[in-house]
mmCIF file of C-alpha atoms in Angstrom:
data_model
loop_
_atom_site.group_PDB
_atom_site.id
_atom_site.type_symbol
_atom_site.label_atom_id
_atom_site.label_comp_id
_atom_site.label_asym_id
_atom_site.label_seq_id
_atom_site.Cartn_x
_atom_site.Cartn_y
_atom_site.Cartn_z
ATOM 1 C CA THR A 402 75.603 81.356 94.657
ATOM 2 C CA LEU A 403 75.602 85.075 95.225
ATOM 3 C CA ALA A 404 76.096 87.695 92.676
ATOM 4 C CA ALA A 405 77.498 91.521 93.215
ATOM 5 C CA GLY A 406 75.257 93.859 95.048
ATOM 6 C CA ASN A 407 74.170 95.215 98.328
ATOM 7 C CA TYR A 408 73.141 92.892 100.879
ATOM 8 C CA GLY A 409 72.496 93.177 104.714
ATOM 9 C CA ASP A 410 74.033 90.564 107.088
ATOM 10 C CA LEU A 411 75.632 87.419 105.874
ATOM 11 C CA ARG A 412 74.914 84.196 107.928
ATOM 12 C CA ALA A 413 76.344 80.961 106.647
ATOM 13 C CA ARG A 414 75.422 77.901 109.050
ATOM 14 C CA SER A 415 77.909 74.965 109.404
ATOM 15 C CA LYS A 416 78.764 73.334 106.379
ATOM 16 C CA ALA A 417 77.313 75.562 104.031
ATOM 17 C CA THR A 418 78.838 76.641 100.762
ATOM 18 C CA ILE A 419 78.492 80.105 99.187
ATOM 19 C CA THR A 420 80.007 81.074 95.566
ATOM 20 C CA PHE A 421 80.620 84.993 95.110
ATOM 21 C CA THR A 422 80.520 85.033 91.073
ATOM 22 C CA GLY A 423 82.877 88.387 90.907
ATOM 23 C CA GLY A 424 82.687 92.195 91.430
ATOM 24 C CA VAL A 425 81.899 94.425 94.416
ATOM 25 C CA TYR A 426 79.615 93.362 97.183
ATOM 26 C CA THR A 427 78.503 95.128 100.558
ATOM 27 C CA PHE A 428 77.437 93.608 103.763
ATOM 28 C CA LYS A 429 76.296 94.661 106.977
ATOM 29 C CA SER A 430 78.056 91.869 108.643
ATOM 30 C CA TRP A 431 79.091 88.261 108.421
ATOM 31 C CA ASP A 432 78.741 85.502 111.044
ATOM 32 C CA VAL A 433 80.058 82.311 109.364
ATOM 33 C CA GLY A 434 79.871 78.806 110.998
ATOM 34 C CA GLU A 435 81.963 75.738 111.272
ATOM 35 C CA GLU A 436 83.257 74.209 107.814
ATOM 36 C CA VAL A 437 81.853 76.574 105.875
ATOM 37 C CA LYS A 438 83.163 77.225 102.169
ATOM 38 C CA LEU A 439 83.387 80.878 100.762
ATOM 39 C CA TYR A 440 84.171 80.341 97.158
ATOM 40 C CA PHE A 441 85.215 83.282 94.911
ATOM 41 C CA ALA A 442 84.889 82.179 91.193
ATOM 42 C CA ALA A 443 86.445 85.901 89.709
ATOM 43 C CA PRO A 444 88.065 88.825 91.224
ATOM 44 C CA THR A 445 86.030 90.483 94.229
ATOM 45 C CA GLU A 446 86.080 92.866 96.449
ATOM 46 C CA ILE A 447 83.706 92.586 99.710
ATOM 47 C CA ARG A 448 82.883 95.475 101.968
ATOM 48 C CA ILE A 449 81.692 94.741 105.351
ATOM 49 C CA ALA A 450 80.479 97.699 107.324
ATOM 50 C CA GLU A 451 80.456 96.147 110.781
ATOM 51 C CA ASN A 452 82.029 92.953 111.739
ATOM 52 C CA LEU A 453 83.327 89.697 110.249
ATOM 53 C CA ASP A 454 83.551 86.297 112.225
ATOM 54 C CA THR A 455 84.320 82.830 110.898
ATOM 55 C CA ASN A 456 84.161 80.003 112.975
ATOM 56 C CA ALA A 457 86.567 76.703 112.779
ATOM 57 C CA LYS A 458 87.903 74.854 109.729
ATOM 58 C CA THR A 459 86.277 78.004 107.250
ATOM 59 C CA TYR A 460 87.746 78.238 103.967
ATOM 60 C CA LEU A 461 87.705 81.486 102.199
ATOM 61 C CA GLY A 462 89.709 81.880 98.787
ATOM 62 C CA PRO A 463 89.480 80.742 95.109
ATOM 63 C CA LYS A 464 87.063 78.064 94.132
ATOM 64 C CA PRO A 465 88.616 74.903 93.350
ATOM 65 C CA GLY A 466 89.170 74.565 89.425
ATOM 66 C CA VAL A 467 89.289 78.399 88.975
ATOM 67 C CA ALA A 468 92.654 78.934 87.100
ATOM 68 C CA GLY A 469 94.873 82.144 87.815
ATOM 69 C CA LEU A 470 92.808 83.560 90.765
ATOM 70 C CA THR A 471 94.834 84.224 93.852
ATOM 71 C CA ALA A 472 94.654 86.134 97.175
ATOM 72 C CA LYS A 473 95.594 89.642 95.254
ATOM 73 C CA ASP A 474 92.176 89.011 93.368
ATOM 74 C CA ILE A 475 90.238 88.874 96.692
ATOM 75 C CA LYS A 476 90.056 91.811 98.908
ATOM 76 C CA ILE A 477 88.086 91.837 102.085
ATOM 77 C CA VAL A 478 87.626 95.540 103.738
ATOM 78 C CA VAL A 479 85.667 95.624 107.308
ATOM 79 C CA LEU A 480 84.895 98.834 108.678
ATOM 80 C CA GLY A 481 83.629 98.096 111.998
ATOM 81 C CA ARG A 482 85.194 98.768 115.291
ATOM 82 C CA ASN A 483 85.718 96.460 118.203
ATOM 83 C CA GLY A 484 82.504 96.053 120.574
ATOM 84 C CA ARG A 485 80.787 99.470 121.803
ATOM 85 C CA ASN A 486 83.827 101.317 122.605
ATOM 86 C CA GLY A 487 86.411 100.737 119.782
ATOM 87 C CA SER A 488 88.982 99.689 122.291
ATOM 88 C CA PRO A 489 91.677 97.096 121.323
ATOM 89 C CA ASN A 490 90.351 94.351 123.439
ATOM 90 C CA ALA A 491 86.704 95.130 123.285
ATOM 91 C CA GLU A 492 84.289 92.273 122.157
ATOM 92 C CA PRO A 493 83.263 91.312 119.386
ATOM 93 C CA ARG A 494 86.326 92.206 117.531
ATOM 94 C CA ALA A 495 86.003 93.997 114.202
ATOM 95 C CA ALA A 496 87.142 91.042 112.114
ATOM 96 C CA LYS A 497 87.795 87.481 113.680
ATOM 97 C CA PHE A 498 88.840 84.221 111.450
ATOM 98 C CA GLY A 499 88.398 81.142 113.575
ATOM 99 C CA GLU A 500 90.909 78.166 114.536
ATOM 100 C CA ARG A 501 92.020 76.266 111.542
ATOM 101 C CA ASN A 502 90.639 78.723 108.936
ATOM 102 C CA ASN A 503 92.350 78.714 105.408
ATOM 103 C CA VAL A 504 92.318 82.296 104.288
ATOM 104 C CA ILE A 505 93.319 83.326 100.801
ATOM 105 C CA ALA A 506 92.775 86.970 100.636
ATOM 106 C CA ASN A 507 93.751 90.387 101.150
ATOM 107 C CA VAL A 508 92.177 91.705 104.341
ATOM 108 C CA TYR A 509 91.950 95.335 105.630
ATOM 109 C CA VAL A 510 90.524 96.306 109.016
ATOM 110 C CA PRO A 511 91.146 100.250 109.412
ATOM 111 C CA ASN A 512 89.034 100.716 112.716
ATOM 112 C CA GLY A 513 89.462 97.606 114.628
ATOM 113 C CA THR A 514 91.436 94.257 115.611
ATOM 114 C CA LEU A 515 92.003 91.695 112.677
ATOM 115 C CA TRP A 516 92.472 88.244 114.643
ATOM 116 C CA LEU A 517 93.811 85.328 112.987
ATOM 117 C CA LYS A 518 93.263 82.563 115.398
ATOM 118 C CA GLU A 519 95.292 79.425 116.211
ATOM 119 C CA LYS A 520 96.337 76.984 113.616
ATOM 120 C CA THR A 521 95.078 79.324 110.669
ATOM 121 C CA GLU A 522 96.828 79.202 107.135
ATOM 122 C CA ALA A 523 96.718 82.821 105.712
ATOM 123 C CA GLU A 524 98.097 83.889 102.145
ATOM 124 C CA GLY A 525 97.342 87.421 101.325
ATOM 125 C CA ALA A 526 98.192 90.742 103.040
ATOM 126 C CA PHE A 527 96.414 91.573 106.522
ATOM 127 C CA ILE A 528 96.287 94.999 107.276
ATOM 128 C CA ALA A 529 94.554 96.638 110.367
ATOM 129 C CA LYS A 530 94.661 99.235 113.408
ATOM 130 C CA TRP A 531 95.369 96.329 115.651
ATOM 131 C CA ALA A 532 96.264 92.664 114.690
ATOM 132 C CA VAL A 533 96.244 89.499 117.094
ATOM 133 C CA VAL A 534 97.991 86.335 115.364
ATOM 134 C CA GLY A 535 97.276 82.980 117.211
ATOM 135 C CA GLU A 536 99.577 80.175 118.179
ATOM 136 C CA GLU A 537 100.766 78.080 115.163
ATOM 137 C CA VAL A 538 99.260 80.506 112.553
ATOM 138 C CA GLU A 539 101.186 80.520 109.084
ATOM 139 C CA LEU A 540 101.308 83.533 107.087
ATOM 140 C CA LYS A 541 102.175 83.994 103.577
ATOM 141 C CA LEU A 542 102.462 87.648 101.954
ATOM 142 C CA VAL A 543 100.661 87.985 98.340
ATOM 143 C CA SER A 544 99.467 91.431 98.647
ATOM 144 C CA GLY A 545 96.944 92.835 96.308
ATOM 145 C CA TRP A 546 97.105 96.320 97.654
#
């Protein structure tokens, strides 16, 4: 469980569970393993200075049992750019959600690419300088902007 505050790199290994209690959080970067649960217990804004990267089958959204919390209440701002030169296809991408992720949030990536990989289910608003949407991705608009 993490309280609001300033943090460095978030590294969540496979099958970890992290609960954000609400408020404003700042991070340098996110590196999230497979089958991780990123739960939000109250309205939250996440600010990431560099990159966000989740692996397959990650859940990011309201904590089960928390009534009334929607994608509008969870905002993620990723300020990083792609790779060293910031070009559209440079690696790593500014924000990447892995295959079969379930994302319930509003995500803003003003300086780089937002990549939603194959078979991801995403609910919220997804705004980026560039966007890549993989095969069989389901998007549902629930804007909190």
